[in-house]
CSV table of C-alpha atoms and ligand atoms in Angstrom, one decimal:
chain,number,residue,atom,x,y,z
A,5,MET,CA,17.5,5.7,-12.5
A,6,GLY,CA,19.3,6.1,-9.1
A,7,LYS,CA,17.4,6.1,-5.9
A,8,GLN,CA,16.4,9.6,-4.9
A,9,VAL,CA,14.8,10.7,-1.6
A,10,ILE,CA,11.3,11.6,-2.4
A,11,SER,CA,9.1,13.4,0.2
A,12,THR,CA,6.3,11.5,1.9
A,13,PRO,CA,3.5,13.7,0.5
A,14,VAL,CA,4.8,13.1,-3.1
A,15,ILE,CA,5.0,9.3,-2.4
A,16,ARG,CA,1.4,9.4,-1.1
A,17,ARG,CA,0.3,10.9,-4.4
A,18,LEU,CA,2.2,8.4,-6.6
A,19,PRO,CA,-0.3,5.6,-6.4
A,20,ARG,CA,-3.0,8.0,-7.5
A,21,TYR,CA,-1.0,9.1,-10.5
A,22,TYR,CA,-0.3,5.5,-11.4
A,23,ARG,CA,-4.0,4.7,-11.2
A,24,PHE,CA,-5.1,7.6,-13.3
A,25,LEU,CA,-2.5,7.0,-15.9
A,26,GLY,CA,-3.6,3.4,-16.1
A,27,GLU,CA,-7.1,4.7,-16.9
A,28,LEU,CA,-5.8,7.0,-19.5
A,29,GLU,CA,-3.8,4.2,-21.0
A,30,GLN,CA,-6.9,2.1,-21.2
A,31,GLU,CA,-8.7,5.0,-23.0
A,32,GLY,CA,-5.9,4.8,-25.5
A,33,LEU,CA,-4.5,8.3,-24.8
A,34,GLU,CA,-0.9,8.6,-25.8
A,35,ARG,CA,0.1,11.8,-24.1
A,36,ILE,CA,-1.4,14.4,-21.8
A,37,SER,CA,-0.5,17.9,-20.6
A,38,SER,CA,0.0,18.7,-16.9
A,39,ARG,CA,-3.0,21.0,-17.3
A,40,GLU,CA,-5.3,18.2,-18.6
A,41,LEU,CA,-4.0,15.7,-16.0
A,42,ALA,CA,-4.6,18.4,-13.3
A,43,LEU,CA,-8.2,18.8,-14.4
A,44,ARG,CA,-8.9,15.1,-14.3
A,45,MET,CA,-7.2,14.6,-11.0
A,46,GLY,CA,-8.2,17.7,-9.1
A,47,PHE,CA,-4.6,18.7,-8.5
A,48,SER,CA,-3.1,21.9,-9.8
A,49,ALA,CA,-0.9,21.7,-12.9
A,50,SER,CA,2.0,23.2,-11.0
A,51,GLN,CA,1.6,20.6,-8.2
A,52,ILE,CA,1.9,17.9,-10.9
A,53,ARG,CA,4.9,19.5,-12.5
A,54,GLN,CA,6.6,19.8,-9.1
A,55,ASP,CA,5.9,16.2,-8.2
A,56,PHE,CA,7.2,14.9,-11.5
A,57,ASN,CA,10.3,17.1,-11.2
A,58,CYS,CA,11.1,15.2,-8.0
A,59,PHE,CA,12.2,12.3,-10.1
A,60,GLY,CA,13.5,14.0,-13.1
A,61,GLY,CA,10.4,15.6,-14.7
A,62,PHE,CA,9.7,13.6,-17.8
A,63,GLY,CA,7.5,16.0,-19.7
A,64,GLN,CA,8.5,18.3,-22.6
A,65,GLN,CA,7.4,21.9,-22.6
A,66,GLY,CA,4.3,22.2,-24.9
A,67,TYR,CA,4.2,18.5,-25.5
A,68,GLY,CA,3.0,16.9,-22.3
A,69,TYR,CA,3.7,13.5,-20.9
A,70,GLN,CA,3.8,10.2,-22.6
A,71,VAL,CA,1.1,8.3,-20.8
A,72,VAL,CA,2.6,4.7,-21.1
A,73,GLU,CA,6.2,5.8,-20.4
A,74,LEU,CA,5.2,8.0,-17.4
A,75,ARG,CA,3.1,5.2,-15.9
A,76,LYS,CA,5.9,2.7,-16.4
A,77,ILE,CA,8.4,5.1,-14.6
A,78,ILE,CA,6.0,5.7,-11.7
A,79,GLY,CA,5.3,2.0,-11.5
A,80,ASP,CA,9.0,1.3,-11.3
A,81,ILE,CA,9.4,3.9,-8.5
A,82,LEU,CA,6.5,2.2,-6.7
A,83,GLY,CA,8.0,-1.2,-7.2
A,84,VAL,CA,4.9,-2.6,-8.9
A,85,HIS,CA,7.0,-4.7,-11.2
A,86,GLU,CA,8.5,-6.6,-8.3
A,87,ASN,CA,7.3,-9.7,-6.7
A,88,THR,CA,7.6,-9.1,-2.9
A,89,GLY,CA,6.5,-12.0,-0.8
A,90,VAL,CA,3.7,-11.1,1.7
A,91,ILE,CA,2.3,-13.1,4.6
A,92,LEU,CA,-1.0,-12.2,6.4
A,93,ILE,CA,-1.5,-12.9,10.1
A,94,GLY,CA,-5.0,-13.0,11.5
A,95,ALA,CA,-7.6,-14.6,9.2
A,96,GLY,CA,-10.7,-13.2,10.8
A,97,ASN,CA,-13.2,-10.9,9.1
A,98,LEU,CA,-10.7,-8.2,8.1
A,99,GLY,CA,-7.9,-10.6,7.2
A,100,LYS,CA,-10.0,-12.7,5.0
A,101,THR,CA,-11.4,-9.7,3.3
A,102,ILE,CA,-8.0,-8.3,2.6
A,103,ALA,CA,-6.6,-11.6,1.5
A,104,SER,CA,-9.4,-12.0,-1.1
A,105,HIS,CA,-10.1,-8.5,-2.2
A,106,VAL,CA,-6.8,-6.7,-2.4
A,107,ASP,CA,-5.0,-7.3,-5.7
A,108,PHE,CA,-1.5,-7.8,-4.3
A,109,GLN,CA,0.0,-8.8,-7.7
A,110,LYS,CA,-1.0,-5.5,-9.2
A,111,ARG,CA,1.0,-3.7,-6.6
A,112,GLY,CA,4.2,-5.7,-6.9
A,113,CYS,CA,3.4,-8.1,-4.1
A,114,LYS,CA,2.4,-11.7,-3.8
A,115,LEU,CA,0.4,-13.1,-0.9
A,116,ILE,CA,2.1,-16.4,-0.2
A,117,ALA,CA,0.7,-17.5,3.2
A,118,VAL,CA,-2.0,-16.8,5.8
A,119,PHE,CA,-1.6,-17.6,9.5
A,120,ASP,CA,-3.9,-17.7,12.5
A,121,ASP,CA,-3.7,-18.9,16.0
A,122,ASN,CA,-7.3,-20.3,16.1
A,123,PRO,CA,-7.2,-24.1,15.6
A,124,LEU,CA,-10.8,-24.0,14.4
A,125,ILE,CA,-9.9,-22.2,11.2
A,126,GLN,CA,-6.4,-23.6,10.6
A,127,GLY,CA,-6.5,-25.9,7.6
A,128,THR,CA,-9.4,-24.1,6.0
A,129,SER,CA,-8.6,-21.9,3.1
A,130,THR,CA,-8.9,-18.2,2.2
A,131,ALA,CA,-7.9,-16.6,-1.1
A,132,GLY,CA,-6.7,-20.0,-2.3
A,133,LEU,CA,-4.3,-20.4,0.6
A,134,THR,CA,-4.6,-22.8,3.5
A,135,ILE,CA,-4.6,-21.0,6.9
A,136,MET,CA,-1.5,-22.2,8.7
A,137,PRO,CA,-0.9,-22.4,12.5
A,138,MET,CA,1.4,-19.9,14.1
A,139,GLU,CA,3.8,-22.7,15.0
A,140,SER,CA,4.7,-22.9,11.3
A,141,LEU,CA,5.8,-19.3,11.1
A,142,GLU,CA,9.5,-19.9,11.7
A,143,SER,CA,9.9,-22.7,9.3
A,144,PHE,CA,7.8,-21.0,6.6
A,145,CYS,CA,9.8,-17.8,6.8
A,146,LYS,CA,13.1,-19.6,6.8
A,147,GLN,CA,12.1,-21.4,3.6
A,148,HIS,CA,10.2,-18.7,1.7
A,149,CYS,CA,11.8,-15.5,3.1
A,150,PRO,CA,8.7,-13.2,2.9
A,151,GLN,CA,9.5,-9.5,3.3
A,152,VAL,CA,6.1,-8.0,4.2
A,153,ALA,CA,3.5,-9.0,6.9
A,154,VAL,CA,-0.1,-7.8,6.9
A,155,LEU,CA,-1.2,-7.6,10.5
A,156,CYS,CA,-5.0,-8.2,11.0
A,157,ILE,CA,-4.8,-9.3,14.6
A,158,PRO,CA,-6.1,-7.6,17.8
A,159,LYS,CA,-4.0,-4.7,19.1
A,160,ASN,CA,-2.8,-6.5,22.2
A,161,ALA,CA,-1.0,-9.1,20.2
A,162,ALA,CA,0.6,-6.7,17.7
A,163,GLN,CA,3.9,-5.7,19.2
A,164,GLN,CA,5.0,-9.1,20.3
A,165,LEU,CA,4.2,-10.6,17.0
A,166,ALA,CA,5.9,-7.8,15.1
A,167,ASP,CA,9.1,-8.4,17.1
A,168,ARG,CA,8.9,-12.1,16.3
A,169,LEU,CA,8.4,-11.3,12.6
A,170,ILE,CA,11.3,-8.9,12.5
A,171,ASN,CA,13.6,-11.7,13.8
A,172,LEU,CA,12.3,-13.8,11.0
A,173,GLY,CA,13.4,-11.2,8.4
A,174,ILE,CA,10.2,-9.2,7.9
A,175,SER,CA,11.1,-5.7,7.0
A,176,GLY,CA,7.7,-4.2,6.1
A,177,PHE,CA,4.4,-4.1,8.0
A,178,TRP,CA,1.0,-3.3,6.6
A,179,ASN,CA,-0.5,-2.8,10.0
A,180,PHE,CA,-4.3,-2.8,10.5
A,181,SER,CA,-4.1,-3.7,14.2
A,182,HIS,CA,-4.9,-0.3,15.6
A,183,PHE,CA,-1.6,-0.4,17.6
A,184,ASP,CA,1.3,1.9,16.8
A,185,LEU,CA,4.2,-0.5,16.6
A,186,LYS,CA,7.4,0.5,18.3
A,187,ILE,CA,10.2,-0.5,16.0
A,188,ASN,CA,13.8,0.5,16.7
A,189,ASN,CA,15.2,-0.9,13.5
A,190,PRO,CA,15.5,1.9,10.8
A,191,ASP,CA,15.4,-0.8,8.1
A,192,VAL,CA,11.9,-1.8,9.0
A,193,ILE,CA,9.0,0.1,7.5
A,194,VAL,CA,5.5,0.3,9.0
A,195,GLU,CA,2.5,1.5,7.1
A,196,ASN,CA,-0.4,1.9,9.6
A,197,VAL,CA,-3.9,1.8,8.2
A,198,HIS,CA,-6.8,3.1,10.1
A,199,LEU,CA,-10.1,3.2,8.1
A,200,GLY,CA,-11.7,5.0,11.0
A,201,ASP,CA,-9.2,8.0,10.6
A,202,SER,CA,-10.4,8.4,7.0
A,203,LEU,CA,-14.0,8.4,8.2
A,204,MET,CA,-13.2,11.0,10.8
A,205,THR,CA,-11.6,13.2,8.2
A,206,LEU,CA,-14.8,13.0,6.2
A,207,ALA,CA,-16.9,13.7,9.3
A,208,TYR,CA,-14.7,16.7,10.1
A,209,CYS,CA,-15.1,18.1,6.5
A,210,MET,CA,-18.9,17.6,6.6
A,211,HIS,CA,-19.1,19.3,9.9
A,212,ARG,CA,-17.0,22.2,8.8
A,213,LYS,CA,-19.1,22.6,5.6
A,214,GLU,CA,-22.3,22.8,7.8
A,215,GLU,CA,-20.7,25.6,9.9
A,216,ASN,CA,-19.9,27.7,6.8
B,14,NAI,P1,-11.6,-11.0,14.0
B,14,NAI,O1,-11.8,-11.3,15.5
B,14,NAI,O2,-12.6,-11.4,13.1
B,14,NAI,O3,-10.2,-11.6,13.5
B,14,NAI,C1,-9.0,-11.6,14.2
B,14,NAI,C2,-8.2,-12.9,13.9
B,14,NAI,O4,-6.9,-12.8,14.5
B,14,NAI,C3,-8.9,-14.1,14.5
B,14,NAI,O5,-9.1,-15.1,13.5
B,14,NAI,C4,-8.0,-14.6,15.6
B,14,NAI,O6,-7.9,-16.0,15.7
B,14,NAI,C5,-6.6,-14.1,15.1
B,14,NAI,N1,-5.6,-13.8,16.1
B,14,NAI,C6,-5.8,-13.2,17.3
B,14,NAI,N2,-4.6,-13.1,18.0
B,14,NAI,C7,-3.7,-13.7,17.2
B,14,NAI,C8,-2.3,-14.0,17.3
B,14,NAI,N3,-1.6,-13.5,18.4
B,14,NAI,N4,-1.7,-14.6,16.3
B,14,NAI,C9,-2.4,-15.0,15.2
B,14,NAI,N5,-3.7,-14.8,15.0
B,14,NAI,C10,-4.3,-14.2,16.0
B,14,NAI,O7,-11.3,-9.5,14.0
B,14,NAI,P2,-11.3,-8.5,12.7
B,14,NAI,O8,-12.7,-7.9,12.6
B,14,NAI,O9,-10.8,-9.3,11.5
B,14,NAI,O10,-10.3,-7.4,13.1
B,14,NAI,C11,-8.9,-7.7,13.3
B,14,NAI,C12,-8.2,-6.5,13.9
B,14,NAI,O11,-8.2,-5.4,12.9
B,14,NAI,C13,-8.9,-5.9,15.1
B,14,NAI,O12,-7.9,-5.5,16.0
B,14,NAI,C14,-9.7,-4.7,14.6
B,14,NAI,O13,-9.8,-3.7,15.6
B,14,NAI,C15,-8.8,-4.2,13.5
B,14,NAI,N6,-9.5,-3.5,12.5
B,14,NAI,C16,-8.7,-2.5,11.9
B,14,NAI,C17,-9.3,-1.7,10.9
B,14,NAI,C18,-8.4,-0.6,10.4
B,14,NAI,O14,-8.9,0.2,9.6
B,14,NAI,N7,-7.2,-0.6,10.7
B,14,NAI,C19,-10.6,-2.0,10.4
B,14,NAI,C20,-11.3,-3.1,11.0
B,14,NAI,C21,-10.7,-3.8,12.0
């Protein structure tokens, strides 16, 4: 399949489709209609059909979607069958939690190194990896060519570090640092994660519900 441009809202829904289809696969379901899938996922059937049409629409009228095949196609689009090298910077509370609890492999990534500038924790291990000093970053990247960096450092260190990492070949940031990175290179992709934003969305919805 060639590379199509898919809109961001559709891309944001793909992991959810992938997850649900995985559950259906585990239940042993071979195929599912857009209506049934919609009921399970809380989307409308037309939304699902529209989304799948963005990359070719793989269902058949009156037959539904082949669960395993559809999951495989969505997985390929998401790149879950790849093995992208990932490094994590900042092995504090958040960094250690992400290193140990996020299943990178399942998402087409492999966490290959963890770095921190605190000498007190360098040499200790997290998620089976020895925490390395920042001085090793250049030689490590030269040797192992990671593509993605997870930033779990304070916001005041984020931009300088991101620039350093881009020079070392990093082209994707999973950025938890609460700092909106300024990146001029169009080939570098940043995914900012703010758990607090998600909580505020919940708070807003709760508040609005009370008003009605
Ligand atoms: P922490 O203080 O436990 O860990 C930060 C780690 O980064 C420390 O081990 C420190 O030595 C290291 N570090 C600091 N500057 C560095 C540098 N220039 N290079 C390499 N290592 C460096 O803090 P915690 O709780 O793990 O949080 C980390 C960051 O993530 C904070 O900025 C926090 O605000 C943010 N955060 C973001 C969340 C989100 O949803 N995006 C959720 C929770 C925290």
